[in-house]
Amino acid sequence: MATLGLGLFLGGSVVAIPVVTGVAEGVQHQKKQNEEAANETRMIKFNLDVACENKSVKGAEDVDGGIVVLRHGKVWIVPADPETRTPISPQGHESLSPPLHPFSGFYIQYPDEDRCPPERGLVSTISDDPPMLNWIYCNSNTYALCYGNRTASISHIVGEWDWTDDESALTLDGFEGFVAVDEGEDEAGERDGLRWAVYFDRDDDGLGKGSRVGGKRMLEVELLRRVHSEEEQKRQLEEADKKMQVKTQGDLKSHFSAPARERQMR
Ligand SMILES: *[C@@H]1O[C@H](CO)[C@@H](O)[C@H](O)[C@H]1NC(C)=O
Ligand SMILES: *[C@@H]1O[C@H](CO)[C@@H](O)[C@H](O)[C@H]1NC(C)=O
Ligand SMILES: *[C@@H]1O[C@H](CO)[C@@H](O)[C@H](O)[C@H]1NC(C)=O
């Protein structure tokens, strides 16, 4: 029995994602899963840009052409610099510390033996230093997109994440039902000025015709994969490597085996 260990440093703990081959039963099924889990195409990192067709809603100009960022446990949309495609901090919150962290992630099987068949999950870095990955999930009560470690995410909707046929846009449960919800100005101060939160219209009814979000303004959005260029991926690997070398002095080495496949890609 051969094991291809994919070690991922997820939310403070190393999660070995078991990818087992050669078991007599269900070999074919397992084999497919292994290929999927180890599929380098699936594991190419991307950012998420935002497109919003309906420009008639107030605030759509902030969302259309924006970028997805992660903060305060949730997934948000902020405007992006058109040249560099980096997030622009909300007005009055220009010098955030840490700065806004753009979604930067890839697909990988969610490690949960109780999910049968296993579901394809989605991870993103939540900080570059230390390089830390979290799961992106849909809160099964509020339908808000959130991020967190395995413990935080396991009871929620963690997949099946996928892409559209042309691989250009993100889907969940085979559906592009993402909605930007204006969480309002009132408490925005406490959220570093963030306003547009991303939700998943799981029941395809406009979030219960808006009732799920208390009638807040909503915009249907497309989340577009912007795949990192080869140079960018190489640069990230080198940076991650440097950071790991610093941190692995001492005997922490095994804790920083991650992300293993990123190393394999070289
Ligand atoms: C996972 O997240 C939960 C809450 O989100 C936190 O309490 C817990 O400490 C985290 N676990 C690890 C191993 O970091
Ligand atoms: C990996 O995914 C790509 C895109 O879906 C697909 O074309 C390719 O066949 C997959 N490779 C394997 C080994 O499954
Ligand atoms: C745009 O959004 C407004 C307000 O939500 C809605 O009334 C209108 O039908 C939408 N238009 C399109 C083309 O979706």
Coordinates of C-alpha atoms and ligand atoms in Angstrom, one line a residue:
M1 CA 0.0 0.0 0.0
A2 CA 1.6 3.2 -1.1
T3 CA 0.7 6.5 0.5
L4 CA 1.2 9.8 -1.1
G5 CA 1.1 12.2 1.8
L6 CA -0.1 15.6 1.1
G7 CA 0.8 17.6 4.2
L8 CA -1.0 20.8 4.6
F9 CA -0.5 23.4 7.3
L10 CA -4.1 24.2 8.0
G11 CA -5.1 26.6 10.7
G12 CA -2.4 25.9 13.1
S13 CA -2.2 22.1 12.7
V14 CA -0.7 19.8 10.1
V15 CA -3.4 17.8 8.3
A16 CA -2.1 14.8 6.4
I17 CA -4.5 14.2 3.6
P18 CA -4.5 10.5 3.1
V19 CA -4.3 9.5 -0.5
V20 CA -4.1 5.7 -0.4
T21 CA -3.6 3.5 -3.4
G22 CA -3.8 -0.3 -4.0
V23 CA -6.6 -1.2 -1.7
A24 CA -8.4 -4.2 -3.2
E25 CA -11.9 -2.8 -2.9
G26 CA -13.0 0.2 -4.8
V27 CA -9.7 0.6 -6.4
Q28 CA -11.1 2.2 -9.5
H29 CA -13.0 4.8 -7.4
Q30 CA -10.0 5.4 -5.1
K31 CA -7.8 5.7 -8.1
K32 CA -9.9 8.4 -9.6
Q33 CA -9.9 10.2 -6.3
N34 CA -6.2 10.0 -6.0
E35 CA -5.8 11.5 -9.4
E36 CA -8.2 14.2 -8.5
A37 CA -6.5 14.9 -5.2
A38 CA -3.1 15.0 -6.7
N39 CA -4.2 16.8 -9.9
E40 CA -1.8 19.6 -10.3
T41 CA -4.2 21.5 -12.5
R42 CA -6.6 21.6 -9.6
M43 CA -3.9 22.8 -7.3
I44 CA -2.8 25.8 -9.4
K45 CA -3.3 28.8 -7.2
F46 CA -5.7 31.5 -8.2
N47 CA -7.1 34.8 -7.0
L48 CA -10.8 35.7 -7.4
D49 CA -11.9 38.7 -9.4
V50 CA -15.5 39.8 -9.3
A51 CA -17.9 40.6 -12.1
C52 CA -21.3 41.9 -11.6
E53 CA -23.6 42.3 -14.6
N54 CA -26.3 44.3 -12.9
K55 CA -24.8 47.8 -12.8
S56 CA -28.1 49.4 -11.8
V57 CA -27.8 48.7 -8.1
K58 CA -26.2 51.4 -5.9
G59 CA -22.8 50.2 -5.0
A60 CA -22.3 47.8 -8.0
E61 CA -19.4 50.0 -9.1
D62 CA -17.5 48.8 -5.9
V63 CA -18.2 45.2 -6.6
D64 CA -17.8 44.9 -10.4
G65 CA -14.1 44.6 -11.1
G66 CA -13.4 44.1 -7.4
I67 CA -11.4 41.3 -5.8
V68 CA -12.2 38.8 -3.1
V69 CA -10.5 39.2 0.3
L70 CA -10.5 37.3 3.6
R71 CA -11.0 39.1 6.9
H72 CA -12.7 38.6 10.3
G73 CA -13.6 35.0 9.4
K74 CA -15.6 36.0 6.3
V75 CA -15.2 36.5 2.6
W76 CA -15.6 40.0 1.2
I77 CA -15.4 42.0 -2.0
V78 CA -13.4 45.2 -2.2
P79 CA -12.4 47.3 -5.2
A80 CA -9.1 46.4 -6.8
D81 CA -6.4 48.5 -8.4
P82 CA -7.0 47.9 -12.1
E83 CA -3.3 47.7 -12.9
T84 CA -1.9 45.6 -10.1
R85 CA -5.1 43.8 -9.2
T86 CA -4.4 44.3 -5.5
P87 CA -7.2 45.2 -3.1
I88 CA -7.9 48.8 -2.3
S89 CA -8.7 49.3 1.4
P90 CA -12.0 51.0 2.2
Q91 CA -12.0 54.8 2.7
G92 CA -10.8 55.8 6.1
H93 CA -9.1 52.4 6.6
E94 CA -6.1 53.0 4.3
S95 CA -3.4 51.7 6.6
L96 CA -4.9 48.4 7.8
S97 CA -2.6 46.1 9.8
P98 CA -2.4 43.4 8.7
P99 CA -3.3 44.6 5.2
L100 CA -6.3 43.1 3.3
H101 CA -5.4 39.5 2.3
P102 CA -6.7 38.5 -1.2
F103 CA -8.1 35.0 -1.6
S104 CA -5.3 33.0 -3.0
G105 CA -6.1 29.3 -3.1
F106 CA -6.7 26.1 -4.9
Y107 CA -8.9 23.0 -4.8
I108 CA -8.1 19.9 -2.7
Q109 CA -10.1 17.1 -1.3
Y110 CA -11.7 17.8 2.1
P111 CA -10.3 15.3 4.7
D112 CA -13.4 13.8 6.3
E113 CA -14.1 10.1 6.3
D114 CA -17.8 10.7 7.0
R115 CA -18.2 12.5 3.7
C116 CA -18.8 9.7 1.2
P117 CA -18.0 10.3 -1.6
P118 CA -15.3 12.8 -0.4
E119 CA -15.9 16.3 -1.4
R120 CA -13.6 18.6 -3.3
G121 CA -12.7 21.5 -0.9
L122 CA -11.2 24.9 -1.4
V123 CA -8.4 26.3 0.6
S124 CA -6.8 29.8 0.6
T125 CA -3.9 31.3 2.3
I126 CA -5.0 33.6 5.1
S127 CA -1.6 35.0 5.7
D128 CA 1.7 34.9 3.9
D129 CA 3.9 34.9 6.9
P130 CA 3.5 32.4 8.4
P131 CA 2.2 30.7 5.3
M132 CA -1.2 29.5 6.6
L133 CA -4.1 27.8 4.8
N134 CA -7.7 27.7 5.8
W135 CA -10.8 26.0 4.3
I136 CA -13.3 28.2 2.5
Y137 CA -16.8 27.1 3.4
C138 CA -20.4 28.2 3.3
N139 CA -22.0 28.6 6.7
S140 CA -25.0 26.2 6.7
N141 CA -27.1 28.5 8.8
T142 CA -26.4 31.9 7.3
Y143 CA -25.2 30.9 3.8
A144 CA -22.3 33.4 4.2
L145 CA -18.9 32.3 2.8
C146 CA -16.4 31.9 5.7
Y147 CA -13.0 30.6 6.2
G148 CA -11.6 28.6 9.1
N149 CA -9.7 25.4 10.1
R150 CA -11.1 21.9 9.8
T151 CA -12.8 22.1 13.2
A152 CA -14.5 25.4 12.3
S153 CA -15.6 24.2 8.9
I154 CA -16.5 20.5 9.2
S155 CA -20.2 20.9 10.2
H156 CA -20.8 23.3 7.3
I157 CA -20.8 23.2 3.5
V158 CA -17.2 22.5 2.5
G159 CA -17.8 21.4 -1.1
E160 CA -18.2 20.4 -3.7
W161 CA -16.2 23.3 -5.1
D162 CA -15.6 23.3 -8.8
W163 CA -15.1 25.5 -11.8
T164 CA -17.4 26.2 -14.8
D165 CA -16.8 24.2 -17.9
D166 CA -14.3 26.7 -19.3
E167 CA -12.5 26.7 -15.9
S168 CA -13.0 30.5 -15.7
A169 CA -15.4 30.8 -12.7
L170 CA -15.9 29.3 -9.3
T171 CA -18.9 27.1 -8.5
L172 CA -20.2 25.4 -5.3
D173 CA -22.6 22.5 -5.6
G174 CA -22.4 22.8 -9.3
F175 CA -23.9 26.3 -9.2
E176 CA -22.5 29.8 -9.6
G177 CA -25.0 31.2 -7.0
F178 CA -22.8 33.8 -5.4
V179 CA -24.3 37.0 -4.1
A180 CA -22.7 40.1 -2.7
V181 CA -24.7 41.4 0.3
D182 CA -24.3 45.0 1.5
E183 CA -23.7 44.5 5.2
G184 CA -24.3 48.2 5.7
E185 CA -22.4 51.2 6.8
D186 CA -23.5 51.2 10.4
E187 CA -21.1 48.6 11.8
A188 CA -18.7 48.8 8.9
G189 CA -16.3 50.7 11.2
E190 CA -15.8 47.6 13.3
R191 CA -15.2 45.6 10.2
D192 CA -12.4 47.8 8.8
G193 CA -14.9 49.5 6.5
L194 CA -15.7 46.2 4.7
R195 CA -19.3 46.2 3.3
W196 CA -19.9 43.6 0.6
A197 CA -19.9 40.1 2.1
V198 CA -20.1 37.1 -0.2
Y199 CA -23.0 34.7 0.3
F200 CA -24.1 31.5 -1.5
D201 CA -27.7 31.4 -2.7
R202 CA -27.9 27.7 -1.9
D203 CA -31.6 27.4 -2.4
D204 CA -31.6 29.4 -5.6
D205 CA -34.3 31.7 -4.4
G206 CA -32.3 35.0 -4.0
L207 CA -31.4 34.1 -0.4
G208 CA -35.1 33.6 0.5
K209 CA -36.0 36.7 -1.5
G210 CA -33.6 38.6 0.8
S211 CA -35.2 37.4 4.0
R212 CA -32.1 35.4 4.9
V213 CA -30.1 38.7 5.0
G214 CA -32.7 40.9 6.5
G215 CA -33.6 42.6 3.2
K216 CA -30.1 44.0 2.7
R217 CA -29.1 45.0 -0.8
M218 CA -27.9 42.1 -2.9
L219 CA -26.1 41.7 -6.1
E220 CA -25.5 38.5 -8.1
V221 CA -21.8 38.2 -8.7
E222 CA -19.5 36.0 -10.7
L223 CA -16.3 34.9 -9.0
L224 CA -13.6 34.7 -11.7
R225 CA -10.5 32.6 -11.3
R226 CA -7.4 34.6 -12.1
V227 CA -4.7 31.9 -12.3
H228 CA -1.3 32.9 -11.0
S229 CA 1.3 33.3 -13.8
E230 CA 4.2 30.8 -13.8
E231 CA 6.6 33.5 -12.7
E232 CA 4.3 34.4 -9.8
Q233 CA 4.0 30.8 -8.7
K234 CA 7.7 30.4 -8.8
R235 CA 8.2 33.6 -6.9
Q236 CA 5.8 32.4 -4.2
L237 CA 7.5 29.1 -3.9
E238 CA 10.9 30.8 -3.4
E239 CA 9.5 33.1 -0.8
A240 CA 7.7 30.3 1.0
D241 CA 10.9 28.3 0.9
K242 CA 12.9 31.1 2.4
K243 CA 10.4 31.6 5.2
M244 CA 10.3 27.9 5.9
Q245 CA 14.1 27.8 6.1
V246 CA 14.0 30.5 8.7
K247 CA 11.3 28.7 10.6
T248 CA 12.6 25.2 10.3
Q249 CA 15.8 25.9 12.3
G250 CA 15.2 23.8 15.3
D251 CA 13.2 20.7 14.9
L252 CA 10.0 22.1 13.5
K253 CA 10.8 20.7 10.1
S254 CA 8.0 18.2 9.9
H255 CA 5.5 20.9 10.8
F256 CA 6.4 22.9 7.8
S257 CA 6.4 20.2 5.2
A258 CA 3.6 22.1 3.7
P259 CA 2.3 22.8 1.2
A260 CA 4.1 19.7 0.0
R261 CA 2.9 19.7 -3.5
E262 CA 4.0 23.2 -4.0
R263 CA 7.5 21.9 -3.6
Q264 CA 6.8 19.1 -5.9
M265 CA 5.9 21.5 -8.6
R266 CA 9.4 22.7 -9.1
Ligands
LIG1 C1 -9.7 26.0 14.9 O1 -10.6 27.1 14.9 C2 -11.3 27.2 16.2 C3 -12.3 28.2 16.1 O2 -12.5 28.7 14.8 C4 -10.3 27.5 17.3 O3 -11.0 27.6 18.5 C5 -9.2 26.4 17.3 O4 -8.2 26.7 18.3 C6 -8.6 26.2 16.0 N1 -7.8 25.0 16.0 C7 -6.5 25.0 15.7 C8 -5.8 23.7 15.8 O5 -5.9 26.0 15.4
LIG2 C1 -6.7 17.2 -14.0 O1 -7.7 18.2 -14.2 C2 -7.8 18.6 -15.6 C3 -8.8 19.7 -15.7 O2 -10.1 19.3 -15.2 C4 -8.1 17.4 -16.5 O3 -8.1 17.9 -17.8 C5 -7.1 16.4 -16.3 O4 -7.4 15.3 -17.1 C6 -7.0 16.0 -14.8 N1 -5.9 15.1 -14.7 C7 -6.0 13.9 -14.0 C8 -4.8 13.1 -13.9 O5 -7.1 13.6 -13.4
LIG3 C1 -30.8 44.6 -11.1 O1 -31.1 44.8 -9.7 C2 -32.3 45.4 -9.4 C3 -32.4 45.6 -7.9 O2 -32.1 44.4 -7.3 C4 -33.4 44.6 -10.0 O3 -34.7 45.2 -9.7 C5 -33.3 44.4 -11.5 O4 -34.2 43.5 -12.0 C6 -31.9 43.8 -11.8 N1 -31.7 43.8 -13.2 C7 -31.2 42.7 -13.8 C8 -30.9 42.8 -15.3 O5 -30.9 41.7 -13.2

